mmCIF file with all atom_site columns, C-alpha atoms in Angstrom:
data_model
loop_
_atom_site.group_PDB
_atom_site.id
_atom_site.type_symbol
_atom_site.label_atom_id
_atom_site.label_alt_id
_atom_site.label_comp_id
_atom_site.label_asym_id
_atom_site.label_entity_id
_atom_site.label_seq_id
_atom_site.pdbx_PDB_ins_code
_atom_site.Cartn_x
_atom_site.Cartn_y
_atom_site.Cartn_z
_atom_site.occupancy
_atom_site.B_iso_or_equiv
_atom_site.pdbx_formal_charge
_atom_site.auth_seq_id
_atom_site.auth_comp_id
_atom_site.auth_asym_id
_atom_site.auth_atom_id
_atom_site.pdbx_PDB_model_num
ATOM 1   C CA . MET A 1 1   ? 27.061  -144.520 156.160 1.00 0.00 ? 1   MET A CA 1
ATOM 2   C CA . ALA A 1 2   ? 23.886  -146.861 155.798 1.00 0.00 ? 2   ALA A CA 1
ATOM 3   C CA . ILE A 1 3   ? 22.724  -146.552 152.484 1.00 0.00 ? 3   ILE A CA 1
ATOM 4   C CA . ALA A 1 4   ? 18.638  -147.095 152.333 1.00 0.00 ? 4   ALA A CA 1
ATOM 5   C CA . ILE A 1 5   ? 16.979  -149.224 149.907 1.00 0.00 ? 5   ILE A CA 1
ATOM 6   C CA . GLN A 1 6   ? 14.149  -148.382 148.096 1.00 0.00 ? 6   GLN A CA 1
ATOM 7   C CA . PRO A 1 7   ? 11.541  -151.751 147.963 1.00 0.00 ? 7   PRO A CA 1
ATOM 8   C CA . GLN A 1 8   ? 10.881  -152.679 144.648 1.00 0.00 ? 8   GLN A CA 1
ATOM 9   C CA . LEU A 1 9   ? 7.207   -151.641 143.280 1.00 0.00 ? 9   LEU A CA 1
ATOM 10  C CA . THR A 1 10  ? 4.953   -154.915 142.238 1.00 0.00 ? 10  THR A CA 1
ATOM 11  C CA . LEU A 1 11  ? 3.154   -154.923 138.906 1.00 0.00 ? 11  LEU A CA 1
ATOM 12  C CA . ASP A 1 12  ? -0.143  -154.393 140.926 1.00 0.00 ? 12  ASP A CA 1
ATOM 13  C CA . GLU A 1 13  ? 1.360   -151.341 142.553 1.00 0.00 ? 13  GLU A CA 1
ATOM 14  C CA . PHE A 1 14  ? 2.594   -150.126 139.112 1.00 0.00 ? 14  PHE A CA 1
ATOM 15  C CA . LEU A 1 15  ? -0.859  -150.479 137.791 1.00 0.00 ? 15  LEU A CA 1
ATOM 16  C CA . LYS A 1 16  ? -2.462  -148.894 140.812 1.00 0.00 ? 16  LYS A CA 1
ATOM 17  C CA . LEU A 1 17  ? -0.758  -145.734 139.920 1.00 0.00 ? 17  LEU A CA 1
ATOM 18  C CA . PRO A 1 18  ? -2.174  -142.911 137.705 1.00 0.00 ? 18  PRO A CA 1
ATOM 19  C CA . GLU A 1 19  ? -1.052  -142.864 134.274 1.00 0.00 ? 19  GLU A CA 1
ATOM 20  C CA . THR A 1 20  ? 1.481   -140.400 132.822 1.00 0.00 ? 20  THR A CA 1
ATOM 21  C CA . GLU A 1 21  ? 2.079   -138.627 129.626 1.00 0.00 ? 21  GLU A CA 1
ATOM 22  C CA . PRO A 1 22  ? 3.642   -139.821 127.936 1.00 0.00 ? 22  PRO A CA 1
ATOM 23  C CA . ALA A 1 23  ? 2.839   -143.150 129.116 1.00 0.00 ? 23  ALA A CA 1
ATOM 24  C CA . SER A 1 24  ? 5.539   -145.190 131.072 1.00 0.00 ? 24  SER A CA 1
ATOM 25  C CA . ASP A 1 25  ? 6.296   -148.715 131.146 1.00 0.00 ? 25  ASP A CA 1
ATOM 26  C CA . PHE A 1 26  ? 6.943   -150.842 133.736 1.00 0.00 ? 26  PHE A CA 1
ATOM 27  C CA . ILE A 1 27  ? 9.374   -153.617 132.779 1.00 0.00 ? 27  ILE A CA 1
ATOM 28  C CA . LYS A 1 28  ? 11.766  -155.819 135.612 1.00 0.00 ? 28  LYS A CA 1
ATOM 29  C CA . GLY A 1 29  ? 10.431  -153.983 138.370 1.00 0.00 ? 29  GLY A CA 1
ATOM 30  C CA . GLU A 1 30  ? 11.697  -150.542 136.464 1.00 0.00 ? 30  GLU A CA 1
ATOM 31  C CA . ILE A 1 31  ? 9.439   -147.762 135.214 1.00 0.00 ? 31  ILE A CA 1
ATOM 32  C CA . ILE A 1 32  ? 10.856  -146.239 132.277 1.00 0.00 ? 32  ILE A CA 1
ATOM 33  C CA . GLN A 1 33  ? 8.856   -142.976 131.357 1.00 0.00 ? 33  GLN A CA 1
ATOM 34  C CA . LYS A 1 34  ? 8.625   -142.998 127.280 1.00 0.00 ? 34  LYS A CA 1
ATOM 35  C CA . PRO A 1 35  ? 9.808   -139.459 125.764 1.00 0.00 ? 35  PRO A CA 1
ATOM 36  C CA . MET A 1 36  ? 7.082   -137.476 123.964 1.00 0.00 ? 36  MET A CA 1
ATOM 37  C CA . PRO A 1 37  ? 7.284   -138.078 120.632 1.00 0.00 ? 37  PRO A CA 1
ATOM 38  C CA . GLN A 1 38  ? 8.567   -136.231 118.071 1.00 0.00 ? 38  GLN A CA 1
ATOM 39  C CA . GLY A 1 39  ? 7.815   -135.580 114.079 1.00 0.00 ? 39  GLY A CA 1
ATOM 40  C CA . GLU A 1 40  ? 9.049   -138.220 112.694 1.00 0.00 ? 40  GLU A CA 1
ATOM 41  C CA . HIS A 1 41  ? 8.112   -140.821 115.617 1.00 0.00 ? 41  HIS A CA 1
ATOM 42  C CA . SER A 1 42  ? 4.578   -139.668 115.095 1.00 0.00 ? 42  SER A CA 1
ATOM 43  C CA . LEU A 1 43  ? 4.490   -140.061 111.326 1.00 0.00 ? 43  LEU A CA 1
ATOM 44  C CA . LEU A 1 44  ? 5.795   -143.097 111.652 1.00 0.00 ? 44  LEU A CA 1
ATOM 45  C CA . ARG A 1 45  ? 3.876   -144.476 114.173 1.00 0.00 ? 45  ARG A CA 1
ATOM 46  C CA . SER A 1 46  ? 0.439   -143.209 112.526 1.00 0.00 ? 46  SER A CA 1
ATOM 47  C CA . GLU A 1 47  ? 1.812   -144.623 108.996 1.00 0.00 ? 47  GLU A CA 1
ATOM 48  C CA . SER A 1 48  ? 2.560   -148.385 110.768 1.00 0.00 ? 48  SER A CA 1
ATOM 49  C CA . CYS A 1 49  ? -0.704  -148.476 112.074 1.00 0.00 ? 49  CYS A CA 1
ATOM 50  C CA . HIS A 1 50  ? -2.790  -146.953 108.576 1.00 0.00 ? 50  HIS A CA 1
ATOM 51  C CA . VAL A 1 51  ? -0.601  -149.274 106.337 1.00 0.00 ? 51  VAL A CA 1
ATOM 52  C CA . ILE A 1 52  ? -1.251  -152.346 108.438 1.00 0.00 ? 52  ILE A CA 1
ATOM 53  C CA . ASN A 1 53  ? -4.727  -151.355 108.688 1.00 0.00 ? 53  ASN A CA 1
ATOM 54  C CA . GLN A 1 54  ? -5.768  -151.199 105.328 1.00 0.00 ? 54  GLN A CA 1
ATOM 55  C CA . ILE A 1 55  ? -4.773  -154.417 104.631 1.00 0.00 ? 55  ILE A CA 1
ATOM 56  C CA . THR A 1 56  ? -6.053  -156.225 107.727 1.00 0.00 ? 56  THR A CA 1
ATOM 57  C CA . GLU A 1 57  ? -9.423  -154.551 108.775 1.00 0.00 ? 57  GLU A CA 1
ATOM 58  C CA . ARG A 1 58  ? -11.412 -155.631 105.729 1.00 0.00 ? 58  ARG A CA 1
ATOM 59  C CA . GLN A 1 59  ? -10.076 -158.942 106.024 1.00 0.00 ? 59  GLN A CA 1
ATOM 60  C CA . LYS A 1 60  ? -10.507 -159.144 109.577 1.00 0.00 ? 60  LYS A CA 1
ATOM 61  C CA . THR A 1 61  ? -7.281  -160.933 110.366 1.00 0.00 ? 61  THR A CA 1
ATOM 62  C CA . ALA A 1 62  ? -5.707  -158.217 112.337 1.00 0.00 ? 62  ALA A CA 1
ATOM 63  C CA . LEU A 1 63  ? -5.570  -154.940 114.383 1.00 0.00 ? 63  LEU A CA 1
ATOM 64  C CA . ALA A 1 64  ? -2.990  -152.346 114.374 1.00 0.00 ? 64  ALA A CA 1
ATOM 65  C CA . LEU A 1 65  ? -3.399  -149.943 117.229 1.00 0.00 ? 65  LEU A CA 1
ATOM 66  C CA . PRO A 1 66  ? -0.809  -147.248 118.673 1.00 0.00 ? 66  PRO A CA 1
ATOM 67  C CA . GLU A 1 67  ? 0.004   -146.487 122.230 1.00 0.00 ? 67  GLU A CA 1
ATOM 68  C CA . LEU A 1 68  ? -1.672  -149.045 123.747 1.00 0.00 ? 68  LEU A CA 1
ATOM 69  C CA . ARG A 1 69  ? -1.158  -150.487 127.139 1.00 0.00 ? 69  ARG A CA 1
ATOM 70  C CA . CYS A 1 70  ? -0.248  -154.047 127.154 1.00 0.00 ? 70  CYS A CA 1
ATOM 71  C CA . THR A 1 71  ? 0.463   -156.526 130.481 1.00 0.00 ? 71  THR A CA 1
ATOM 72  C CA . PHE A 1 72  ? 1.919   -159.405 130.415 1.00 0.00 ? 72  PHE A CA 1
ATOM 73  C CA . GLY A 1 73  ? 4.605   -161.557 131.578 1.00 0.00 ? 73  GLY A CA 1
ATOM 74  C CA . SER A 1 74  ? 5.000   -159.413 134.746 1.00 0.00 ? 74  SER A CA 1
ATOM 75  C CA . ALA A 1 75  ? 5.470   -156.571 132.876 1.00 0.00 ? 75  ALA A CA 1
ATOM 76  C CA . SER A 1 76  ? 3.129   -153.801 131.560 1.00 0.00 ? 76  SER A CA 1
ATOM 77  C CA . ILE A 1 77  ? 4.641   -151.919 128.661 1.00 0.00 ? 77  ILE A CA 1
ATOM 78  C CA . VAL A 1 78  ? 3.017   -149.382 125.663 1.00 0.00 ? 78  VAL A CA 1
ATOM 79  C CA . PRO A 1 79  ? 4.089   -150.424 122.559 1.00 0.00 ? 79  PRO A CA 1
ATOM 80  C CA . ASP A 1 80  ? 4.827   -147.424 119.853 1.00 0.00 ? 80  ASP A CA 1
ATOM 81  C CA . VAL A 1 81  ? 1.980   -150.038 117.743 1.00 0.00 ? 81  VAL A CA 1
ATOM 82  C CA . SER A 1 82  ? 0.722   -153.149 118.524 1.00 0.00 ? 82  SER A CA 1
ATOM 83  C CA . VAL A 1 83  ? -0.519  -155.373 116.141 1.00 0.00 ? 83  VAL A CA 1
ATOM 84  C CA . PHE A 1 84  ? -3.166  -158.182 117.034 1.00 0.00 ? 84  PHE A CA 1
ATOM 85  C CA . ARG A 1 85  ? -4.115  -161.400 115.609 1.00 0.00 ? 85  ARG A CA 1
ATOM 86  C CA . TRP A 1 86  ? -8.294  -160.392 114.613 1.00 0.00 ? 86  TRP A CA 1
ATOM 87  C CA . ASP A 1 87  ? -8.989  -163.638 117.213 1.00 0.00 ? 87  ASP A CA 1
ATOM 88  C CA . ARG A 1 88  ? -7.062  -162.610 119.907 1.00 0.00 ? 88  ARG A CA 1
ATOM 89  C CA . ILE A 1 89  ? -8.313  -158.971 120.091 1.00 0.00 ? 89  ILE A CA 1
ATOM 90  C CA . PRO A 1 90  ? -9.682  -159.160 124.263 1.00 0.00 ? 90  PRO A CA 1
ATOM 91  C CA . LYS A 1 91  ? -13.312 -158.362 123.543 1.00 0.00 ? 91  LYS A CA 1
ATOM 92  C CA . THR A 1 92  ? -16.749 -157.101 125.842 1.00 0.00 ? 92  THR A CA 1
ATOM 93  C CA . SER A 1 93  ? -19.379 -159.791 126.624 1.00 0.00 ? 93  SER A CA 1
ATOM 94  C CA . THR A 1 94  ? -21.000 -157.501 123.970 1.00 0.00 ? 94  THR A CA 1
ATOM 95  C CA . GLY A 1 95  ? -18.116 -157.954 121.449 1.00 0.00 ? 95  GLY A CA 1
ATOM 96  C CA . ARG A 1 96  ? -16.882 -154.591 121.460 1.00 0.00 ? 96  ARG A CA 1
ATOM 97  C CA . ILE A 1 97  ? -13.190 -154.264 122.204 1.00 0.00 ? 97  ILE A CA 1
ATOM 98  C CA . ALA A 1 98  ? -11.871 -154.172 126.175 1.00 0.00 ? 98  ALA A CA 1
ATOM 99  C CA . ASN A 1 99  ? -10.286 -151.490 127.104 1.00 0.00 ? 99  ASN A CA 1
ATOM 100 C CA . ARG A 1 100 ? -7.502  -153.559 128.661 1.00 0.00 ? 100 ARG A CA 1
ATOM 101 C CA . PHE A 1 101 ? -5.400  -155.500 127.086 1.00 0.00 ? 101 PHE A CA 1
ATOM 102 C CA . GLU A 1 102 ? -3.739  -158.660 129.501 1.00 0.00 ? 102 GLU A CA 1
ATOM 103 C CA . ILE A 1 103 ? -1.736  -160.339 126.468 1.00 0.00 ? 103 ILE A CA 1
ATOM 104 C CA . HIS A 1 104 ? 1.145   -160.189 124.374 1.00 0.00 ? 104 HIS A CA 1
ATOM 105 C CA . PRO A 1 105 ? 0.450   -158.108 120.894 1.00 0.00 ? 105 PRO A CA 1
ATOM 106 C CA . ASP A 1 106 ? 1.728   -160.252 118.166 1.00 0.00 ? 106 ASP A CA 1
ATOM 107 C CA . TRP A 1 107 ? 3.745   -158.035 116.620 1.00 0.00 ? 107 TRP A CA 1
ATOM 108 C CA . ALA A 1 108 ? 5.336   -154.794 118.267 1.00 0.00 ? 108 ALA A CA 1
ATOM 109 C CA . ILE A 1 109 ? 6.563   -152.325 116.575 1.00 0.00 ? 109 ILE A CA 1
ATOM 110 C CA . GLU A 1 110 ? 9.407   -149.430 118.468 1.00 0.00 ? 110 GLU A CA 1
ATOM 111 C CA . ILE A 1 111 ? 10.376  -146.167 116.864 1.00 0.00 ? 111 ILE A CA 1
ATOM 112 C CA . LEU A 1 112 ? 13.908  -145.431 118.861 1.00 0.00 ? 112 LEU A CA 1
ATOM 113 C CA . SER A 1 113 ? 13.446  -141.494 119.977 1.00 0.00 ? 113 SER A CA 1
ATOM 114 C CA . PRO A 1 114 ? 16.713  -139.680 119.917 1.00 0.00 ? 114 PRO A CA 1
ATOM 115 C CA . ASP A 1 115 ? 16.176  -139.759 123.601 1.00 0.00 ? 115 ASP A CA 1
ATOM 116 C CA . GLN A 1 116 ? 15.709  -142.937 124.170 1.00 0.00 ? 116 GLN A CA 1
ATOM 117 C CA . LYS A 1 117 ? 18.220  -145.869 124.956 1.00 0.00 ? 117 LYS A CA 1
ATOM 118 C CA . PHE A 1 118 ? 18.853  -148.759 122.320 1.00 0.00 ? 118 PHE A CA 1
ATOM 119 C CA . THR A 1 119 ? 19.359  -151.163 124.797 1.00 0.00 ? 119 THR A CA 1
ATOM 120 C CA . LYS A 1 120 ? 15.844  -150.334 126.887 1.00 0.00 ? 120 LYS A CA 1
ATOM 121 C CA . VAL A 1 121 ? 13.850  -150.350 123.565 1.00 0.00 ? 121 VAL A CA 1
ATOM 122 C CA . LEU A 1 122 ? 15.701  -153.628 122.444 1.00 0.00 ? 122 LEU A CA 1
ATOM 123 C CA . SER A 1 123 ? 15.209  -154.869 126.181 1.00 0.00 ? 123 SER A CA 1
ATOM 124 C CA . LYS A 1 124 ? 10.876  -154.774 126.060 1.00 0.00 ? 124 LYS A CA 1
ATOM 125 C CA . LEU A 1 125 ? 11.205  -156.224 122.367 1.00 0.00 ? 125 LEU A CA 1
ATOM 126 C CA . LEU A 1 126 ? 13.250  -158.512 123.425 1.00 0.00 ? 126 LEU A CA 1
ATOM 127 C CA . HIS A 1 127 ? 10.546  -159.403 126.657 1.00 0.00 ? 127 HIS A CA 1
ATOM 128 C CA . CYS A 1 128 ? 7.559   -159.593 124.257 1.00 0.00 ? 128 CYS A CA 1
ATOM 129 C CA . SER A 1 129 ? 9.609   -162.289 122.464 1.00 0.00 ? 129 SER A CA 1
ATOM 130 C CA . ARG A 1 130 ? 10.162  -164.469 125.163 1.00 0.00 ? 130 ARG A CA 1
ATOM 131 C CA . ASN A 1 131 ? 6.508   -163.886 126.148 1.00 0.00 ? 131 ASN A CA 1
ATOM 132 C CA . GLY A 1 132 ? 4.952   -165.044 122.998 1.00 0.00 ? 132 GLY A CA 1
ATOM 133 C CA . THR A 1 133 ? 5.000   -162.396 120.435 1.00 0.00 ? 133 THR A CA 1
ATOM 134 C CA . GLU A 1 134 ? 6.033   -163.575 116.603 1.00 0.00 ? 134 GLU A CA 1
ATOM 135 C CA . LEU A 1 135 ? 7.866   -160.222 115.529 1.00 0.00 ? 135 LEU A CA 1
ATOM 136 C CA . GLY A 1 136 ? 9.039   -157.135 116.591 1.00 0.00 ? 136 GLY A CA 1
ATOM 137 C CA . TRP A 1 137 ? 10.712  -154.167 114.901 1.00 0.00 ? 137 TRP A CA 1
ATOM 138 C CA . LEU A 1 138 ? 12.423  -151.495 116.648 1.00 0.00 ? 138 LEU A CA 1
ATOM 139 C CA . ILE A 1 139 ? 12.501  -148.548 114.018 1.00 0.00 ? 139 ILE A CA 1
ATOM 140 C CA . ASN A 1 140 ? 15.742  -146.504 114.152 1.00 0.00 ? 140 ASN A CA 1
ATOM 141 C CA . PRO A 1 141 ? 15.377  -143.185 111.967 1.00 0.00 ? 141 PRO A CA 1
ATOM 142 C CA . GLU A 1 142 ? 18.480  -141.647 112.886 1.00 0.00 ? 142 GLU A CA 1
ATOM 143 C CA . ASP A 1 143 ? 20.344  -144.790 110.733 1.00 0.00 ? 143 ASP A CA 1
ATOM 144 C CA . GLU A 1 144 ? 17.122  -145.828 108.407 1.00 0.00 ? 144 GLU A CA 1
ATOM 145 C CA . SER A 1 145 ? 17.039  -149.503 109.221 1.00 0.00 ? 145 SER A CA 1
ATOM 146 C CA . VAL A 1 146 ? 14.827  -151.593 110.788 1.00 0.00 ? 146 VAL A CA 1
ATOM 147 C CA . LEU A 1 147 ? 15.703  -154.664 113.497 1.00 0.00 ? 147 LEU A CA 1
ATOM 148 C CA . GLY A 1 148 ? 13.756  -157.484 113.128 1.00 0.00 ? 148 GLY A CA 1
ATOM 149 C CA . ILE A 1 149 ? 12.867  -159.419 116.408 1.00 0.00 ? 149 ILE A CA 1
ATOM 150 C CA . PHE A 1 150 ? 11.786  -162.946 115.956 1.00 0.00 ? 150 PHE A CA 1
ATOM 151 C CA . PRO A 1 151 ? 10.822  -166.306 118.323 1.00 0.00 ? 151 PRO A CA 1
ATOM 152 C CA . GLY A 1 152 ? 14.016  -167.459 119.914 1.00 0.00 ? 152 GLY A CA 1
ATOM 153 C CA . GLN A 1 153 ? 15.482  -163.893 120.455 1.00 0.00 ? 153 GLN A CA 1
ATOM 154 C CA . ARG A 1 154 ? 16.379  -163.754 116.721 1.00 0.00 ? 154 ARG A CA 1
ATOM 155 C CA . LEU A 1 155 ? 17.915  -160.572 115.765 1.00 0.00 ? 155 LEU A CA 1
ATOM 156 C CA . GLU A 1 156 ? 18.014  -159.483 111.734 1.00 0.00 ? 156 GLU A CA 1
ATOM 157 C CA . LEU A 1 157 ? 18.752  -155.979 110.339 1.00 0.00 ? 157 LEU A CA 1
ATOM 158 C CA . TYR A 1 158 ? 17.495  -154.753 107.692 1.00 0.00 ? 158 TYR A CA 1
ATOM 159 C CA . GLU A 1 159 ? 18.281  -151.662 105.358 1.00 0.00 ? 159 GLU A CA 1
ATOM 160 C CA . GLY A 1 160 ? 17.802  -149.824 102.223 1.00 0.00 ? 160 GLY A CA 1
ATOM 161 C CA . ALA A 1 161 ? 15.898  -152.220 99.707  1.00 0.00 ? 161 ALA A CA 1
ATOM 162 C CA . ASP A 1 162 ? 16.146  -154.894 102.042 1.00 0.00 ? 162 ASP A CA 1
ATOM 163 C CA . LYS A 1 163 ? 12.270  -156.449 102.312 1.00 0.00 ? 163 LYS A CA 1
ATOM 164 C CA . LEU A 1 164 ? 10.887  -156.225 105.908 1.00 0.00 ? 164 LEU A CA 1
ATOM 165 C CA . PRO A 1 165 ? 9.248   -159.517 107.452 1.00 0.00 ? 165 PRO A CA 1
ATOM 166 C CA . ILE A 1 166 ? 5.455   -159.113 108.526 1.00 0.00 ? 166 ILE A CA 1
ATOM 167 C CA . LEU A 1 167 ? 3.467   -160.720 110.580 1.00 0.00 ? 167 LEU A CA 1
ATOM 168 C CA . GLU A 1 168 ? 2.216   -163.922 108.576 1.00 0.00 ? 168 GLU A CA 1
ATOM 169 C CA . GLY A 1 169 ? -0.997  -164.040 107.267 1.00 0.00 ? 169 GLY A CA 1
ATOM 170 C CA . ILE A 1 170 ? -1.123  -160.135 106.373 1.00 0.00 ? 170 ILE A CA 1
ATOM 171 C CA . GLU A 1 171 ? -0.715  -159.679 102.736 1.00 0.00 ? 171 GLU A CA 1
ATOM 172 C CA . LEU A 1 172 ? 1.711   -156.734 102.934 1.00 0.00 ? 172 LEU A CA 1
ATOM 173 C CA . GLU A 1 173 ? 5.220   -155.903 101.273 1.00 0.00 ? 173 GLU A CA 1
ATOM 174 C CA . LEU A 1 174 ? 7.562   -153.183 102.455 1.00 0.00 ? 174 LEU A CA 1
ATOM 175 C CA . THR A 1 175 ? 11.395  -152.448 101.908 1.00 0.00 ? 175 THR A CA 1
ATOM 176 C CA . VAL A 1 176 ? 12.732  -150.404 104.217 1.00 0.00 ? 176 VAL A CA 1
ATOM 177 C CA . GLU A 1 177 ? 12.992  -147.321 102.056 1.00 0.00 ? 177 GLU A CA 1
ATOM 178 C CA . GLN A 1 178 ? 9.241   -147.131 101.720 1.00 0.00 ? 178 GLN A CA 1
ATOM 179 C CA . VAL A 1 179 ? 8.819   -146.755 105.537 1.00 0.00 ? 179 VAL A CA 1
ATOM 180 C CA . PHE A 1 180 ? 11.266  -143.821 105.809 1.00 0.00 ? 180 PHE A CA 1
ATOM 181 C CA . GLY A 1 181 ? 9.846   -142.431 102.575 1.00 0.00 ? 181 GLY A CA 1
ATOM 182 C CA . TRP A 1 182 ? 6.660   -141.905 104.745 1.00 0.00 ? 182 TRP A CA 1
ATOM 183 C CA . LEU A 1 183 ? 8.852   -139.772 106.450 1.00 0.00 ? 183 LEU A CA 1
ATOM 184 C CA . SER A 1 184 ? 9.290   -137.098 103.128 1.00 0.00 ? 184 SER A CA 1
ATOM 185 C CA . LEU A 1 185 ? 6.101   -134.686 102.596 1.00 0.00 ? 185 LEU A CA 1
ATOM 186 C CA . THR A 1 186 ? 7.428   -133.729 98.820  1.00 0.00 ? 186 THR A CA 1
#
């Protein structure tokens, strides 16, 4: 029996495809559609952007953006939160923020959804790290932990009262408990 082999899609071909809802990542030649965000995921993403931007926008040190397509290192991914140092934010000739980000984020944050594979999400953050991202967070609501991803593929697990690593130059202190405290509406 002959087996038909599908030709692998190129990055350029992927970028010409219509966007999906929710977004799809393209990494290692594979298209992986992100799951539809649920309550915890949405609130953690929203609060992460809000808390970071509350500190960084006034000082013009960085900008946290939700669900932004970033194309770099032969991949095109949509981290839950992408943080860029202010001077690295792509801009148009008139100084407006660019629509296309063809650079790696300085800090990438992913929030594990119940139906996502841990290794696929970790793989995306490791791709970021290999391509210049200084810090990655993999937030796991199920066990209330945060995995920190650092240059050189170094990983650290943070739980409870552990102080989380923050991108250098951002004057923010957060613990794992504080991050998961955002989920409480009481």
